[in-house]
Amino acid sequence: QVQLVESGGGLVQAGGSLRLSCVASGRTFSNAPMGWFRQAPGKERDFVASISWNGGTTYYADSVKDRFTISRDNFKNTVYLQMNSLKPEDTAVYYCAARGGIGYPTQQEANYNYWGQGTQVTVSS
């Protein structure tokens, strides 16, 4: 059974940092693009960042560019999201996602086949 399990969320003051982790099990995703999405209360789930299978290509939403960094460790089957200079508007449930196979690190939610259960990030002002 394929599972993506996020961790690292929590409560932080504005300007602080958090590092999210997503560990995959049940199969390897070393050849698959992965991404992070987030959903704020009352809003749709939005793209945050994505990364190619080898980490060579990354994409970011404009709202997090220069503050967030996505990375991966294929030996550990893990993807990370380093979040710096956090703002109250970053408050959301953050979801890890993986594509089912070789492909482009798309920003489109529909292209991701596997999802984690989410981890809450709350940024206080």
PDB file of C-alpha atoms in Angstrom:
ATOM      1  CA  GLN A   1       0.000   0.000   0.000  1.00  0.00           C
ATOM      2  CA  VAL A   2       1.387   3.355  -1.030  1.00  0.00           C
ATOM      3  CA  GLN A   3       1.538   5.982   1.679  1.00  0.00           C
ATOM      4  CA  LEU A   4       2.795   9.532   1.847  1.00  0.00           C
ATOM      5  CA  VAL A   5       3.204  10.805   5.392  1.00  0.00           C
ATOM      6  CA  GLU A   6       3.897  14.463   6.094  1.00  0.00           C
ATOM      7  CA  SER A   7       5.421  15.823   9.278  1.00  0.00           C
ATOM      8  CA  GLY A   8       6.978  19.017  10.567  1.00  0.00           C
ATOM      9  CA  GLY A   9       3.944  21.258  10.716  1.00  0.00           C
ATOM     10  CA  GLY A  10       3.076  23.346  13.742  1.00  0.00           C
ATOM     11  CA  LEU A  11       2.578  26.816  15.155  1.00  0.00           C
ATOM     12  CA  VAL A  12       5.182  29.469  14.423  1.00  0.00           C
ATOM     13  CA  GLN A  13       5.374  33.233  14.673  1.00  0.00           C
ATOM     14  CA  ALA A  14       5.514  35.399  11.593  1.00  0.00           C
ATOM     15  CA  GLY A  15       9.056  35.568  10.284  1.00  0.00           C
ATOM     16  CA  GLY A  16       9.874  32.115  11.578  1.00  0.00           C
ATOM     17  CA  SER A  17      10.758  28.912   9.770  1.00  0.00           C
ATOM     18  CA  LEU A  18       9.500  25.359   9.489  1.00  0.00           C
ATOM     19  CA  ARG A  19      10.711  22.339   7.567  1.00  0.00           C
ATOM     20  CA  LEU A  20       8.128  19.892   6.298  1.00  0.00           C
ATOM     21  CA  SER A  21       9.017  16.319   5.419  1.00  0.00           C
ATOM     22  CA  CYS A  22       7.114  13.760   3.388  1.00  0.00           C
ATOM     23  CA  VAL A  23       8.152  10.122   3.551  1.00  0.00           C
ATOM     24  CA  ALA A  24       6.863   7.742   0.909  1.00  0.00           C
ATOM     25  CA  SER A  25       6.399   4.049   1.492  1.00  0.00           C
ATOM     26  CA  GLY A  26       4.947   1.147  -0.418  1.00  0.00           C
ATOM     27  CA  ARG A  27       6.897   1.925  -3.574  1.00  0.00           C
ATOM     28  CA  THR A  28       9.762   4.076  -4.694  1.00  0.00           C
ATOM     29  CA  PHE A  29       9.167   7.514  -6.145  1.00  0.00           C
ATOM     30  CA  SER A  30      12.773   8.094  -7.132  1.00  0.00           C
ATOM     31  CA  ASN A  31      11.750   8.444 -10.789  1.00  0.00           C
ATOM     32  CA  ALA A  32       8.628  10.534 -10.170  1.00  0.00           C
ATOM     33  CA  PRO A  33       8.029  14.255  -9.760  1.00  0.00           C
ATOM     34  CA  MET A  34       6.673  15.305  -6.390  1.00  0.00           C
ATOM     35  CA  GLY A  35       5.005  18.414  -5.094  1.00  0.00           C
ATOM     36  CA  TRP A  36       3.575  20.340  -2.212  1.00  0.00           C
ATOM     37  CA  PHE A  37       0.117  21.896  -2.162  1.00  0.00           C
ATOM     38  CA  ARG A  38      -1.759  23.750   0.543  1.00  0.00           C
ATOM     39  CA  GLN A  39      -5.339  24.490   1.495  1.00  0.00           C
ATOM     40  CA  ALA A  40      -6.323  27.406   3.681  1.00  0.00           C
ATOM     41  CA  PRO A  41      -9.669  27.416   5.509  1.00  0.00           C
ATOM     42  CA  GLY A  42     -12.516  28.102   3.128  1.00  0.00           C
ATOM     43  CA  LYS A  43     -10.272  28.060   0.066  1.00  0.00           C
ATOM     44  CA  GLU A  44      -9.349  25.630  -2.668  1.00  0.00           C
ATOM     45  CA  ARG A  45      -6.156  23.634  -2.559  1.00  0.00           C
ATOM     46  CA  ASP A  46      -3.332  25.518  -4.280  1.00  0.00           C
ATOM     47  CA  PHE A  47       0.026  24.613  -5.727  1.00  0.00           C
ATOM     48  CA  VAL A  48       3.066  25.527  -3.618  1.00  0.00           C
ATOM     49  CA  ALA A  49       6.125  23.843  -5.158  1.00  0.00           C
ATOM     50  CA  SER A  50       7.172  20.891  -7.288  1.00  0.00           C
ATOM     51  CA  ILE A  51      10.390  19.059  -8.045  1.00  0.00           C
ATOM     52  CA  SER A  52      11.572  16.758 -10.818  1.00  0.00           C
ATOM     53  CA  TRP A  53      12.690  13.195 -10.153  1.00  0.00           C
ATOM     54  CA  ASN A  54      16.356  14.163  -9.785  1.00  0.00           C
ATOM     55  CA  GLY A  55      15.834  17.548  -8.162  1.00  0.00           C
ATOM     56  CA  GLY A  56      17.168  19.346 -11.189  1.00  0.00           C
ATOM     57  CA  THR A  57      13.977  21.278 -11.902  1.00  0.00           C
ATOM     58  CA  THR A  58      11.830  23.065  -9.356  1.00  0.00           C
ATOM     59  CA  TYR A  59       8.816  25.334  -9.586  1.00  0.00           C
ATOM     60  CA  TYR A  60       7.257  27.623  -7.028  1.00  0.00           C
ATOM     61  CA  ALA A  61       4.073  29.576  -6.645  1.00  0.00           C
ATOM     62  CA  ASP A  62       4.759  33.303  -6.865  1.00  0.00           C
ATOM     63  CA  SER A  63       3.535  33.746  -3.310  1.00  0.00           C
ATOM     64  CA  VAL A  64       6.304  31.545  -1.867  1.00  0.00           C
ATOM     65  CA  LYS A  65       9.148  32.172  -4.295  1.00  0.00           C
ATOM     66  CA  ASP A  66      12.401  33.167  -2.565  1.00  0.00           C
ATOM     67  CA  ARG A  67      10.997  32.042   0.806  1.00  0.00           C
ATOM     68  CA  PHE A  68      10.332  28.328   0.341  1.00  0.00           C
ATOM     69  CA  THR A  69      12.687  25.649  -0.973  1.00  0.00           C
ATOM     70  CA  ILE A  70      11.674  22.179  -2.131  1.00  0.00           C
ATOM     71  CA  SER A  71      14.214  19.372  -2.144  1.00  0.00           C
ATOM     72  CA  ARG A  72      14.313  15.598  -2.127  1.00  0.00           C
ATOM     73  CA  ASP A  73      16.415  12.656  -1.013  1.00  0.00           C
ATOM     74  CA  ASN A  74      15.670   9.677  -3.227  1.00  0.00           C
ATOM     75  CA  PHE A  75      17.658   7.305  -1.028  1.00  0.00           C
ATOM     76  CA  LYS A  76      15.269   8.120   1.794  1.00  0.00           C
ATOM     77  CA  ASN A  77      12.202   8.347  -0.465  1.00  0.00           C
ATOM     78  CA  THR A  78      11.581  11.744   1.116  1.00  0.00           C
ATOM     79  CA  VAL A  79      10.715  15.218  -0.129  1.00  0.00           C
ATOM     80  CA  TYR A  80      11.163  18.360   1.953  1.00  0.00           C
ATOM     81  CA  LEU A  81       9.761  21.875   2.031  1.00  0.00           C
ATOM     82  CA  GLN A  82      11.883  24.432   3.842  1.00  0.00           C
ATOM     83  CA  MET A  83       9.729  27.426   4.686  1.00  0.00           C
ATOM     84  CA  ASN A  84      11.389  30.661   5.779  1.00  0.00           C
ATOM     85  CA  SER A  85      10.069  34.146   6.494  1.00  0.00           C
ATOM     86  CA  LEU A  86       6.639  32.698   7.165  1.00  0.00           C
ATOM     87  CA  LYS A  87       3.615  34.962   6.968  1.00  0.00           C
ATOM     88  CA  PRO A  88       0.132  34.599   8.471  1.00  0.00           C
ATOM     89  CA  GLU A  89      -1.204  34.036   4.955  1.00  0.00           C
ATOM     90  CA  ASP A  90       0.906  30.859   4.766  1.00  0.00           C
ATOM     91  CA  THR A  91      -1.431  29.293   7.322  1.00  0.00           C
ATOM     92  CA  ALA A  92      -2.922  26.165   5.741  1.00  0.00           C
ATOM     93  CA  VAL A  93      -2.905  22.409   5.664  1.00  0.00           C
ATOM     94  CA  TYR A  94       0.079  21.354   3.573  1.00  0.00           C
ATOM     95  CA  TYR A  95      -0.159  18.253   1.414  1.00  0.00           C
ATOM     96  CA  CYS A  96       2.575  16.203  -0.201  1.00  0.00           C
ATOM     97  CA  ALA A  97       1.826  14.657  -3.586  1.00  0.00           C
ATOM     98  CA  ALA A  98       3.552  12.328  -6.018  1.00  0.00           C
ATOM     99  CA  ARG A  99       2.995  11.518  -9.650  1.00  0.00           C
ATOM    100  CA  GLY A 100       2.555   7.876 -10.556  1.00  0.00           C
ATOM    101  CA  GLY A 101       5.599   7.653 -12.782  1.00  0.00           C
ATOM    102  CA  ILE A 102       7.991   9.505 -15.004  1.00  0.00           C
ATOM    103  CA  GLY A 103       6.680  12.911 -15.946  1.00  0.00           C
ATOM    104  CA  TYR A 104       6.880  16.653 -15.649  1.00  0.00           C
ATOM    105  CA  PRO A 105       6.881  18.402 -12.219  1.00  0.00           C
ATOM    106  CA  THR A 106       3.547  19.954 -13.078  1.00  0.00           C
ATOM    107  CA  GLN A 107       1.703  22.519 -11.014  1.00  0.00           C
ATOM    108  CA  GLN A 108      -1.603  20.851 -11.817  1.00  0.00           C
ATOM    109  CA  GLU A 109      -3.177  18.999  -8.922  1.00  0.00           C
ATOM    110  CA  ALA A 110      -4.975  16.562 -11.224  1.00  0.00           C
ATOM    111  CA  ASN A 111      -1.667  15.137 -12.463  1.00  0.00           C
ATOM    112  CA  TYR A 112      -0.680  13.811  -9.048  1.00  0.00           C
ATOM    113  CA  ASN A 113      -1.771  10.291  -8.210  1.00  0.00           C
ATOM    114  CA  TYR A 114      -0.780   9.941  -4.577  1.00  0.00           C
ATOM    115  CA  TRP A 115      -1.475  12.278  -1.677  1.00  0.00           C
ATOM    116  CA  GLY A 116      -0.570  12.517   1.983  1.00  0.00           C
ATOM    117  CA  GLN A 117      -3.041  13.255   4.741  1.00  0.00           C
ATOM    118  CA  GLY A 118      -1.724  16.766   5.289  1.00  0.00           C
ATOM    119  CA  THR A 119       0.040  18.629   8.066  1.00  0.00           C
ATOM    120  CA  GLN A 120      -1.206  21.857   9.634  1.00  0.00           C
ATOM    121  CA  VAL A 121       0.940  24.964   9.501  1.00  0.00           C
ATOM    122  CA  THR A 122      -0.235  27.942  11.518  1.00  0.00           C
ATOM    123  CA  VAL A 123       1.585  31.260  11.409  1.00  0.00           C
ATOM    124  CA  SER A 124       0.663  33.789  14.073  1.00  0.00           C
ATOM    125  CA  SER A 125       1.049  37.521  13.581  1.00  0.00           C
TER     126      SER A 125
END
